[in-house]
Amino acid sequence: MAIDNLFLIIVGISNLILGFLVYFNDKNSLINRIFGIWACSLFLWSINAFLFYVPEYSSSSVSLILGRFLYATAIIIVVMLLYFVNIFPSNVNLKKLRLFLIFAPSALLFLLTIGSDLIIQSAELTIYGNKVIFGPLFILYAFFIIGYVLSSVFILTKKYRQNRGNIKVNIYYILTGIAISGFLGIMANIILPLFNIFDIAKFGSASTVVLVFLVAYAVAKHNFMDIKVIGTEFFAIILSFILFVNVILSGNFNDLIIKTVLFVAVASITFLLVKSVLKEVHTRRKLEELTIKLRNANEDLRKLDAAKSEFLSIASHQLRTPLSIIKGYISVILEGDIGEISGKQKDYLDKVYKSNEKLIMLVNDLLNLSRIESGKIAYDFKPVSSIDLTETIVEELRPK
């Protein structure tokens, strides 16, 4: 088997694997579902190209059927691409009118390609393999494919200008993939064949691997998938598939035993590797969830602390007002402004006055606490007699 034909199979299998990995990562996402369908159509295109360009397995009638399916599959690819770029990154389905405008013309052209001679008239064998003979309406087919690709580029370019950040980067990846694979595919399968150049036609479908990888990366990043997991799973499956094919193509019994042992060993190692990566990602996600919960808890604590400080400030102000009034009335009584009082009454009032002063000091301390927490405290240091302070405390605490 020629290396270029083998490469078509590898590209097709790669597209299929990436499509399944992205699809099953989040089956509820419309973007993931459309990407899966689109990747499967690219797989069919690559496999169809392989079957069409292997002349030793084809009769003229089979070549015609494969040729028509080859070009019909390209219609599905550009239609699903246009559908995909319309829903990316919003992940919201389109209105019925737009869906009709996207799918109705393509359905008609698909039927014409499969069931008539208007697009693909016949197929013939050349030294480079099979080639198709275009029908009278192939130019319409060419304008359709190019128009849908250019429409996809136009829509993505518009979204690229409207968005910022990671979304803009993801759209850039998709645009790059369409620019590379779209140009190569159109040149190899439409433009050059119009001038009877079929030498590189099979490389059009092979170039899709660039587009699929870039779009898969953009979809994975947009949906917060883990690129490390998808990449590990992809390469593990590809490596196992290649070794499995190698086992099937064994030439003798000894070769079969060696390749089977190698296949089982590599498959086991890759399975353990994928399992290890999945465990690591699961642990990391748990840590991220705990970090988010801790951050939210700290935010709630800050809010509670702010509410507590506000309560202390308001309560202290409300308490200080009546205490100041009590202090004023006691001062008036002690000074004899409302009449003479006895010595014993004066002694009791003096103790009430001092206790009221302590309450005022306590309220001031509460206010100072709220000021300390808000960073607005002003310190006023001055000497205090320890004897007077001790006598005051003893007098306050002495049993009455």
CSV table of C-alpha atoms in Angstrom, one decimal:
chain,number,residue,atom,x,y,z
A,1,MET,CA,0.0,0.0,0.0
A,2,ALA,CA,1.3,3.4,-1.0
A,3,ILE,CA,2.3,5.8,1.9
A,4,ASP,CA,-0.1,8.5,0.6
A,5,ASN,CA,-3.0,6.1,0.7
A,6,LEU,CA,-2.1,4.9,4.2
A,7,PHE,CA,-1.9,8.6,5.2
A,8,LEU,CA,-5.5,9.1,4.1
A,9,ILE,CA,-6.6,6.3,6.4
A,10,ILE,CA,-4.7,7.7,9.3
A,11,VAL,CA,-6.2,11.2,8.7
A,12,GLY,CA,-9.7,9.7,8.5
A,13,ILE,CA,-9.3,7.7,11.7
A,14,SER,CA,-7.7,10.8,13.4
A,15,ASN,CA,-10.7,12.9,12.4
A,16,LEU,CA,-13.1,10.3,13.7
A,17,ILE,CA,-11.4,9.9,17.0
A,18,LEU,CA,-11.2,13.6,17.7
A,19,GLY,CA,-14.9,13.9,16.7
A,20,PHE,CA,-15.9,11.2,19.2
A,21,LEU,CA,-13.6,12.5,22.0
A,22,VAL,CA,-15.1,16.0,21.7
A,23,TYR,CA,-18.7,14.8,21.3
A,24,PHE,CA,-18.6,12.4,24.3
A,25,ASN,CA,-16.9,15.0,26.5
A,26,ASP,CA,-20.1,17.0,26.6
A,27,LYS,CA,-23.0,15.4,24.6
A,28,ASN,CA,-25.4,18.1,25.8
A,29,SER,CA,-23.5,20.9,24.1
A,30,LEU,CA,-24.8,21.7,20.6
A,31,ILE,CA,-21.3,22.8,19.5
A,32,ASN,CA,-19.9,19.5,20.5
A,33,ARG,CA,-22.7,17.6,18.7
A,34,ILE,CA,-22.2,19.5,15.5
A,35,PHE,CA,-18.5,19.1,15.7
A,36,GLY,CA,-18.9,15.4,16.1
A,37,ILE,CA,-21.1,15.1,13.0
A,38,TRP,CA,-18.7,17.4,11.0
A,39,ALA,CA,-15.7,15.3,12.0
A,40,CYS,CA,-17.5,12.1,11.0
A,41,SER,CA,-18.2,13.6,7.5
A,42,LEU,CA,-14.5,14.4,7.2
A,43,PHE,CA,-13.8,10.8,8.2
A,44,LEU,CA,-16.1,9.6,5.4
A,45,TRP,CA,-14.5,11.9,2.9
A,46,SER,CA,-11.0,10.6,3.7
A,47,ILE,CA,-12.1,6.9,3.6
A,48,ASN,CA,-14.0,7.6,0.3
A,49,ALA,CA,-10.9,9.3,-1.1
A,50,PHE,CA,-8.8,6.3,-0.2
A,51,LEU,CA,-11.2,3.9,-1.8
A,52,PHE,CA,-11.6,6.0,-4.9
A,53,TYR,CA,-7.8,6.5,-5.5
A,54,VAL,CA,-6.9,2.8,-5.2
A,55,PRO,CA,-7.6,1.6,-8.8
A,56,GLU,CA,-6.8,-2.0,-8.2
A,57,TYR,CA,-9.9,-2.4,-6.1
A,58,SER,CA,-12.3,-0.5,-8.4
A,59,SER,CA,-14.3,-1.2,-11.5
A,60,SER,CA,-15.5,1.7,-13.6
A,61,SER,CA,-19.0,1.5,-12.2
A,62,VAL,CA,-17.7,1.3,-8.6
A,63,SER,CA,-15.3,4.2,-9.3
A,64,LEU,CA,-18.3,6.3,-10.5
A,65,ILE,CA,-20.3,5.6,-7.3
A,66,LEU,CA,-17.2,6.4,-5.1
A,67,GLY,CA,-16.5,9.5,-7.1
A,68,ARG,CA,-20.0,10.8,-6.7
A,69,PHE,CA,-20.0,10.0,-3.0
A,70,LEU,CA,-16.6,11.6,-2.6
A,71,TYR,CA,-17.9,15.0,-4.0
A,72,ALA,CA,-21.3,14.6,-2.2
A,73,THR,CA,-19.5,14.1,1.1
A,74,ALA,CA,-17.7,17.4,0.6
A,75,ILE,CA,-21.2,19.1,0.5
A,76,ILE,CA,-22.0,17.7,3.9
A,77,ILE,CA,-18.6,19.0,5.2
A,78,VAL,CA,-19.0,22.6,4.1
A,79,VAL,CA,-22.7,22.7,5.2
A,80,MET,CA,-21.8,21.4,8.7
A,81,LEU,CA,-18.9,23.9,8.8
A,82,LEU,CA,-21.2,26.8,8.0
A,83,TYR,CA,-23.7,25.6,10.6
A,84,PHE,CA,-20.9,25.2,13.2
A,85,VAL,CA,-19.5,28.8,12.7
A,86,ASN,CA,-23.0,30.2,13.0
A,87,ILE,CA,-23.5,28.7,16.5
A,88,PHE,CA,-20.0,29.2,17.8
A,89,PRO,CA,-19.4,30.4,20.4
A,90,SER,CA,-22.9,31.2,21.6
A,91,ASN,CA,-24.0,27.5,21.6
A,92,VAL,CA,-27.6,28.5,20.7
A,93,ASN,CA,-29.5,26.9,17.8
A,94,LEU,CA,-30.4,29.0,14.7
A,95,LYS,CA,-33.8,30.2,13.7
A,96,LYS,CA,-35.7,28.0,11.3
A,97,LEU,CA,-35.4,30.4,8.3
A,98,ARG,CA,-31.6,30.4,8.6
A,99,LEU,CA,-31.5,26.6,9.0
A,100,PHE,CA,-33.6,26.3,5.8
A,101,LEU,CA,-31.3,28.7,3.9
A,102,ILE,CA,-28.3,26.6,4.9
A,103,PHE,CA,-29.6,23.1,4.4
A,104,ALA,CA,-32.2,23.4,1.5
A,105,PRO,CA,-29.7,24.3,-1.3
A,106,SER,CA,-27.2,21.7,-0.1
A,107,ALA,CA,-29.8,19.0,0.0
A,108,LEU,CA,-30.8,19.6,-3.6
A,109,LEU,CA,-27.2,19.7,-4.7
A,110,PHE,CA,-26.4,16.6,-2.8
A,111,LEU,CA,-29.2,14.7,-4.6
A,112,LEU,CA,-28.0,16.0,-8.0
A,113,THR,CA,-24.4,14.9,-7.2
A,114,ILE,CA,-25.4,11.4,-6.1
A,115,GLY,CA,-28.2,10.6,-8.5
A,116,SER,CA,-27.4,12.4,-11.8
A,117,ASP,CA,-24.7,13.0,-14.4
A,118,LEU,CA,-25.1,16.8,-14.0
A,119,ILE,CA,-22.3,17.1,-11.5
A,120,ILE,CA,-20.2,14.0,-11.9
A,121,GLN,CA,-20.7,12.5,-15.3
A,122,SER,CA,-18.3,9.5,-15.2
A,123,ALA,CA,-15.0,8.2,-13.8
A,124,GLU,CA,-12.0,6.8,-15.6
A,125,LEU,CA,-8.7,5.2,-14.7
A,126,THR,CA,-5.4,7.1,-15.2
A,127,ILE,CA,-1.8,6.5,-14.3
A,128,TYR,CA,-2.4,8.5,-11.1
A,129,GLY,CA,-5.5,6.5,-10.2
A,130,ASN,CA,-9.2,7.2,-10.7
A,131,LYS,CA,-10.4,10.6,-11.8
A,132,VAL,CA,-13.9,12.0,-12.3
A,133,ILE,CA,-15.3,13.5,-15.5
A,134,PHE,CA,-17.3,16.6,-14.5
A,135,GLY,CA,-20.9,17.2,-15.7
A,136,PRO,CA,-22.3,20.4,-17.1
A,137,LEU,CA,-23.4,21.7,-13.7
A,138,PHE,CA,-20.1,21.1,-11.9
A,139,ILE,CA,-19.3,24.8,-12.1
A,140,LEU,CA,-22.5,25.3,-9.9
A,141,TYR,CA,-21.1,22.8,-7.5
A,142,ALA,CA,-17.7,24.6,-7.4
A,143,PHE,CA,-19.4,28.0,-6.7
A,144,PHE,CA,-21.5,26.3,-3.9
A,145,ILE,CA,-18.5,24.8,-2.1
A,146,ILE,CA,-16.4,28.0,-2.4
A,147,GLY,CA,-19.4,30.1,-1.4
A,148,TYR,CA,-20.1,28.2,1.7
A,149,VAL,CA,-16.4,28.2,2.7
A,150,LEU,CA,-16.1,32.0,2.1
A,151,SER,CA,-19.4,32.5,4.1
A,152,SER,CA,-17.9,30.6,7.0
A,153,VAL,CA,-14.8,32.8,6.8
A,154,PHE,CA,-16.8,36.0,6.6
A,155,ILE,CA,-19.0,35.0,9.7
A,156,LEU,CA,-16.0,34.1,11.7
A,157,THR,CA,-14.1,37.2,10.8
A,158,LYS,CA,-17.1,39.3,11.9
A,159,LYS,CA,-17.2,37.4,15.2
A,160,TYR,CA,-13.4,37.7,15.6
A,161,ARG,CA,-13.7,41.6,15.5
A,162,GLN,CA,-16.7,41.6,17.9
A,163,ASN,CA,-15.2,39.4,20.6
A,164,ARG,CA,-12.3,39.7,23.1
A,165,GLY,CA,-10.1,37.5,25.2
A,166,ASN,CA,-10.1,33.7,24.9
A,167,ILE,CA,-13.1,33.7,22.5
A,168,LYS,CA,-11.2,35.8,20.0
A,169,VAL,CA,-8.2,33.4,20.3
A,170,ASN,CA,-10.4,30.4,19.7
A,171,ILE,CA,-12.0,32.0,16.6
A,172,TYR,CA,-8.5,32.7,15.3
A,173,TYR,CA,-7.6,29.0,15.6
A,174,ILE,CA,-10.7,28.1,13.6
A,175,LEU,CA,-10.0,30.8,10.9
A,176,THR,CA,-6.5,29.5,10.6
A,177,GLY,CA,-7.7,26.0,10.1
A,178,ILE,CA,-10.2,27.0,7.5
A,179,ALA,CA,-7.6,29.1,5.6
A,180,ILE,CA,-5.1,26.2,5.4
A,181,SER,CA,-7.4,23.2,4.8
A,182,GLY,CA,-10.0,25.2,2.8
A,183,PHE,CA,-7.4,26.5,0.4
A,184,LEU,CA,-5.7,23.2,-0.1
A,185,GLY,CA,-9.0,21.3,-0.4
A,186,ILE,CA,-10.5,23.7,-2.9
A,187,MET,CA,-7.3,23.8,-5.0
A,188,ALA,CA,-6.7,20.0,-5.0
A,189,ASN,CA,-10.3,18.9,-5.6
A,190,ILE,CA,-12.0,21.7,-7.5
A,191,ILE,CA,-9.7,24.3,-9.1
A,192,LEU,CA,-6.9,22.0,-10.4
A,193,PRO,CA,-9.2,19.2,-11.6
A,194,LEU,CA,-11.0,21.8,-13.7
A,195,PHE,CA,-7.7,22.1,-15.6
A,196,ASN,CA,-7.5,18.3,-15.7
A,197,ILE,CA,-4.9,18.1,-13.0
A,198,PHE,CA,-5.7,15.3,-10.6
A,199,ASP,CA,-2.2,14.5,-9.3
A,200,ILE,CA,-2.7,15.9,-5.8
A,201,ALA,CA,-6.5,15.5,-5.5
A,202,LYS,CA,-6.2,13.0,-2.6
A,203,PHE,CA,-4.2,15.5,-0.6
A,204,GLY,CA,-7.3,17.7,-0.3
A,205,SER,CA,-8.9,15.4,2.1
A,206,ALA,CA,-5.6,14.7,3.9
A,207,SER,CA,-5.2,18.4,4.6
A,208,THR,CA,-8.4,18.3,6.8
A,209,VAL,CA,-6.4,17.0,9.7
A,210,VAL,CA,-5.1,20.5,10.3
A,211,LEU,CA,-8.6,22.0,10.4
A,212,VAL,CA,-9.9,19.3,12.7
A,213,PHE,CA,-7.1,19.6,15.2
A,214,LEU,CA,-7.4,23.4,15.4
A,215,VAL,CA,-11.2,23.4,15.6
A,216,ALA,CA,-11.1,20.6,18.2
A,217,TYR,CA,-8.6,22.7,20.2
A,218,ALA,CA,-10.8,25.8,20.0
A,219,VAL,CA,-14.0,23.8,21.0
A,220,ALA,CA,-12.2,22.2,23.9
A,221,LYS,CA,-10.9,25.5,25.2
A,222,HIS,CA,-14.2,27.2,24.7
A,223,ASN,CA,-16.1,24.5,26.7
A,224,PHE,CA,-13.4,24.4,29.4
A,225,MET,CA,-12.4,20.8,28.5
A,226,ASP,CA,-9.0,19.6,29.5
A,227,ILE,CA,-6.7,19.6,26.5
A,228,LYS,CA,-4.3,17.3,28.3
A,229,VAL,CA,-6.9,14.6,28.7
A,230,ILE,CA,-8.2,14.8,25.1
A,231,GLY,CA,-4.6,14.8,23.7
A,232,THR,CA,-3.6,11.9,25.8
A,233,GLU,CA,-6.7,9.9,24.8
A,234,PHE,CA,-6.2,10.7,21.2
A,235,PHE,CA,-2.5,9.7,20.9
A,236,ALA,CA,-3.2,6.6,23.0
A,237,ILE,CA,-6.0,5.5,20.6
A,238,ILE,CA,-4.0,6.3,17.5
A,239,LEU,CA,-0.9,4.4,18.7
A,240,SER,CA,-3.0,1.4,19.7
A,241,PHE,CA,-4.7,1.5,16.4
A,242,ILE,CA,-1.5,1.6,14.4
A,243,LEU,CA,-0.1,-1.3,16.4
A,244,PHE,CA,-3.3,-3.3,16.0
A,245,VAL,CA,-3.1,-2.8,12.2
A,246,ASN,CA,0.5,-3.9,12.4
A,247,VAL,CA,-0.6,-7.1,14.1
A,248,ILE,CA,-3.2,-7.8,11.4
A,249,LEU,CA,-0.5,-7.3,8.6
A,250,SER,CA,1.9,-9.8,10.2
A,251,GLY,CA,3.8,-11.9,7.7
A,252,ASN,CA,4.3,-15.1,9.8
A,253,PHE,CA,3.5,-16.7,13.1
A,254,ASN,CA,6.6,-15.5,14.9
A,255,ASP,CA,6.1,-12.0,13.7
A,256,LEU,CA,2.4,-12.2,14.8
A,257,ILE,CA,3.5,-13.3,18.3
A,258,ILE,CA,6.0,-10.4,18.7
A,259,LYS,CA,3.7,-7.8,17.4
A,260,THR,CA,0.8,-9.0,19.5
A,261,VAL,CA,2.9,-8.9,22.6
A,262,LEU,CA,4.0,-5.4,21.7
A,263,PHE,CA,0.4,-4.3,21.0
A,264,VAL,CA,-0.8,-5.7,24.4
A,265,ALA,CA,2.1,-4.1,26.2
A,266,VAL,CA,1.7,-0.6,24.6
A,267,ALA,CA,-2.1,-0.8,25.0
A,268,SER,CA,-1.8,-1.6,28.7
A,269,ILE,CA,0.7,1.2,29.2
A,270,THR,CA,-1.4,3.8,27.4
A,271,PHE,CA,-4.5,2.7,29.3
A,272,LEU,CA,-2.7,3.2,32.6
A,273,LEU,CA,-1.4,6.6,31.3
A,274,VAL,CA,-4.8,7.8,30.4
A,275,LYS,CA,-6.2,6.5,33.7
A,276,SER,CA,-3.4,8.4,35.5
A,277,VAL,CA,-4.1,11.6,33.6
A,278,LEU,CA,-7.8,11.4,34.3
A,279,LYS,CA,-7.1,10.9,38.0
A,280,GLU,CA,-4.8,13.9,38.0
A,281,VAL,CA,-7.4,16.1,36.2
A,282,HIS,CA,-10.1,14.9,38.6
A,283,THR,CA,-7.9,15.8,41.6
A,284,ARG,CA,-7.1,19.2,40.1
A,285,ARG,CA,-10.8,19.9,39.5
A,286,LYS,CA,-11.6,19.0,43.1
A,287,LEU,CA,-8.9,21.3,44.3
A,288,GLU,CA,-10.2,24.1,42.1
A,289,GLU,CA,-13.8,23.5,43.4
A,290,LEU,CA,-12.5,23.6,47.0
A,291,THR,CA,-10.5,26.8,46.2
A,292,ILE,CA,-13.6,28.4,44.8
A,293,LYS,CA,-15.6,27.4,47.9
A,294,LEU,CA,-12.9,28.7,50.2
A,295,ARG,CA,-12.8,32.0,48.3
A,296,ASN,CA,-16.6,32.3,48.6
A,297,ALA,CA,-16.4,31.5,52.3
A,298,ASN,CA,-13.7,34.2,52.8
A,299,GLU,CA,-15.9,36.7,50.9
A,300,ASP,CA,-18.9,35.9,53.1
A,301,LEU,CA,-16.7,36.3,56.2
A,302,ARG,CA,-15.5,39.7,55.0
A,303,LYS,CA,-19.1,40.7,54.5
A,304,LEU,CA,-20.1,39.5,58.0
A,305,ASP,CA,-17.1,41.3,59.5
A,306,ALA,CA,-18.1,44.5,57.7
A,307,ALA,CA,-21.7,44.1,59.0
A,308,LYS,CA,-20.4,43.5,62.5
A,309,SER,CA,-18.2,46.6,62.4
A,310,GLU,CA,-21.1,48.7,61.1
A,311,PHE,CA,-23.4,47.3,63.8
A,312,LEU,CA,-20.8,48.2,66.5
A,313,SER,CA,-20.4,51.7,65.2
A,314,ILE,CA,-24.2,52.3,65.1
A,315,ALA,CA,-24.9,50.7,68.4
A,316,SER,CA,-22.1,52.6,70.1
A,317,HIS,CA,-23.3,55.9,68.8
A,318,GLN,CA,-26.9,55.1,70.0
A,319,LEU,CA,-25.7,54.1,73.4
A,320,ARG,CA,-23.4,57.1,74.0
A,321,THR,CA,-26.3,59.6,73.5
A,322,PRO,CA,-28.4,58.6,76.5
A,323,LEU,CA,-25.3,58.0,78.6
A,324,SER,CA,-24.2,61.6,77.9
A,325,ILE,CA,-27.6,62.9,78.9
A,326,ILE,CA,-27.4,60.9,82.2
A,327,LYS,CA,-24.0,62.4,82.8
A,328,GLY,CA,-25.3,65.9,82.2
A,329,TYR,CA,-28.2,65.5,84.7
A,330,ILE,CA,-26.0,64.0,87.4
A,331,SER,CA,-23.5,66.8,87.0
A,332,VAL,CA,-26.4,69.3,87.4
A,333,ILE,CA,-27.5,67.6,90.6
A,334,LEU,CA,-24.0,67.3,92.1
A,335,GLU,CA,-23.3,71.0,91.5
A,336,GLY,CA,-26.5,71.9,93.4
A,337,ASP,CA,-28.1,73.7,90.5
A,338,ILE,CA,-31.5,72.2,91.4
A,339,GLY,CA,-31.2,72.4,95.2
A,340,GLU,CA,-29.0,71.2,98.0
A,341,ILE,CA,-28.4,67.5,98.5
A,342,SER,CA,-27.1,65.6,101.6
A,343,GLY,CA,-23.6,64.2,101.8
A,344,LYS,CA,-24.8,60.7,101.6
A,345,GLN,CA,-26.9,61.5,98.4
A,346,LYS,CA,-23.9,63.2,96.9
A,347,ASP,CA,-21.7,60.1,97.6
A,348,TYR,CA,-24.2,57.8,95.9
A,349,LEU,CA,-24.6,60.2,92.9
A,350,ASP,CA,-20.8,60.5,92.7
A,351,LYS,CA,-20.6,56.6,92.3
A,352,VAL,CA,-23.4,56.7,89.7
A,353,TYR,CA,-21.5,59.4,87.9
A,354,LYS,CA,-18.3,57.3,87.9
A,355,SER,CA,-20.1,54.2,86.7
A,356,ASN,CA,-21.7,56.2,84.0
A,357,GLU,CA,-18.3,57.4,83.0
A,358,LYS,CA,-17.1,53.8,82.8
A,359,LEU,CA,-20.0,53.0,80.5
A,360,ILE,CA,-19.2,55.9,78.3
A,361,MET,CA,-15.6,54.7,78.2
A,362,LEU,CA,-16.8,51.2,77.3
A,363,VAL,CA,-18.9,52.7,74.4
A,364,ASN,CA,-15.9,54.7,73.3
A,365,ASP,CA,-13.8,51.5,73.3
A,366,LEU,CA,-16.4,49.9,71.0
A,367,LEU,CA,-16.2,52.9,68.7
A,368,ASN,CA,-12.4,52.6,68.8
A,369,LEU,CA,-12.7,48.9,67.9
A,370,SER,CA,-14.7,49.8,64.8
A,371,ARG,CA,-12.2,52.5,64.0
A,372,ILE,CA,-9.3,50.0,64.4
A,373,GLU,CA,-11.0,47.6,62.0
A,374,SER,CA,-11.5,50.4,59.5
A,375,GLY,CA,-8.0,51.7,60.0
A,376,LYS,CA,-9.2,55.1,61.3
A,377,ILE,CA,-8.1,54.9,64.9
A,378,ALA,CA,-6.1,57.8,66.4
A,379,TYR,CA,-4.1,57.0,69.6
A,380,ASP,CA,-3.8,59.5,72.5
A,381,PHE,CA,-1.1,58.3,74.9
A,382,LYS,CA,-0.8,60.0,78.4
A,383,PRO,CA,0.4,59.1,81.9
A,384,VAL,CA,-2.1,57.6,84.3
A,385,SER,CA,-1.7,57.2,88.1
A,386,SER,CA,-1.7,53.5,88.9
A,387,ILE,CA,-2.8,54.2,92.5
A,388,ASP,CA,-5.9,56.2,91.4
A,389,LEU,CA,-6.7,53.5,88.8
A,390,THR,CA,-6.4,50.7,91.5
A,391,GLU,CA,-8.5,52.6,94.0
A,392,THR,CA,-11.2,53.2,91.4
A,393,ILE,CA,-11.3,49.5,90.4
A,394,VAL,CA,-11.4,48.4,94.1
A,395,GLU,CA,-14.2,50.9,94.9
A,396,GLU,CA,-16.2,49.7,91.8
A,397,LEU,CA,-15.9,46.0,92.7
A,398,ARG,CA,-16.3,46.4,96.6
A,399,PRO,CA,-19.5,44.6,97.8
A,400,LYS,CA,-22.2,47.1,98.5
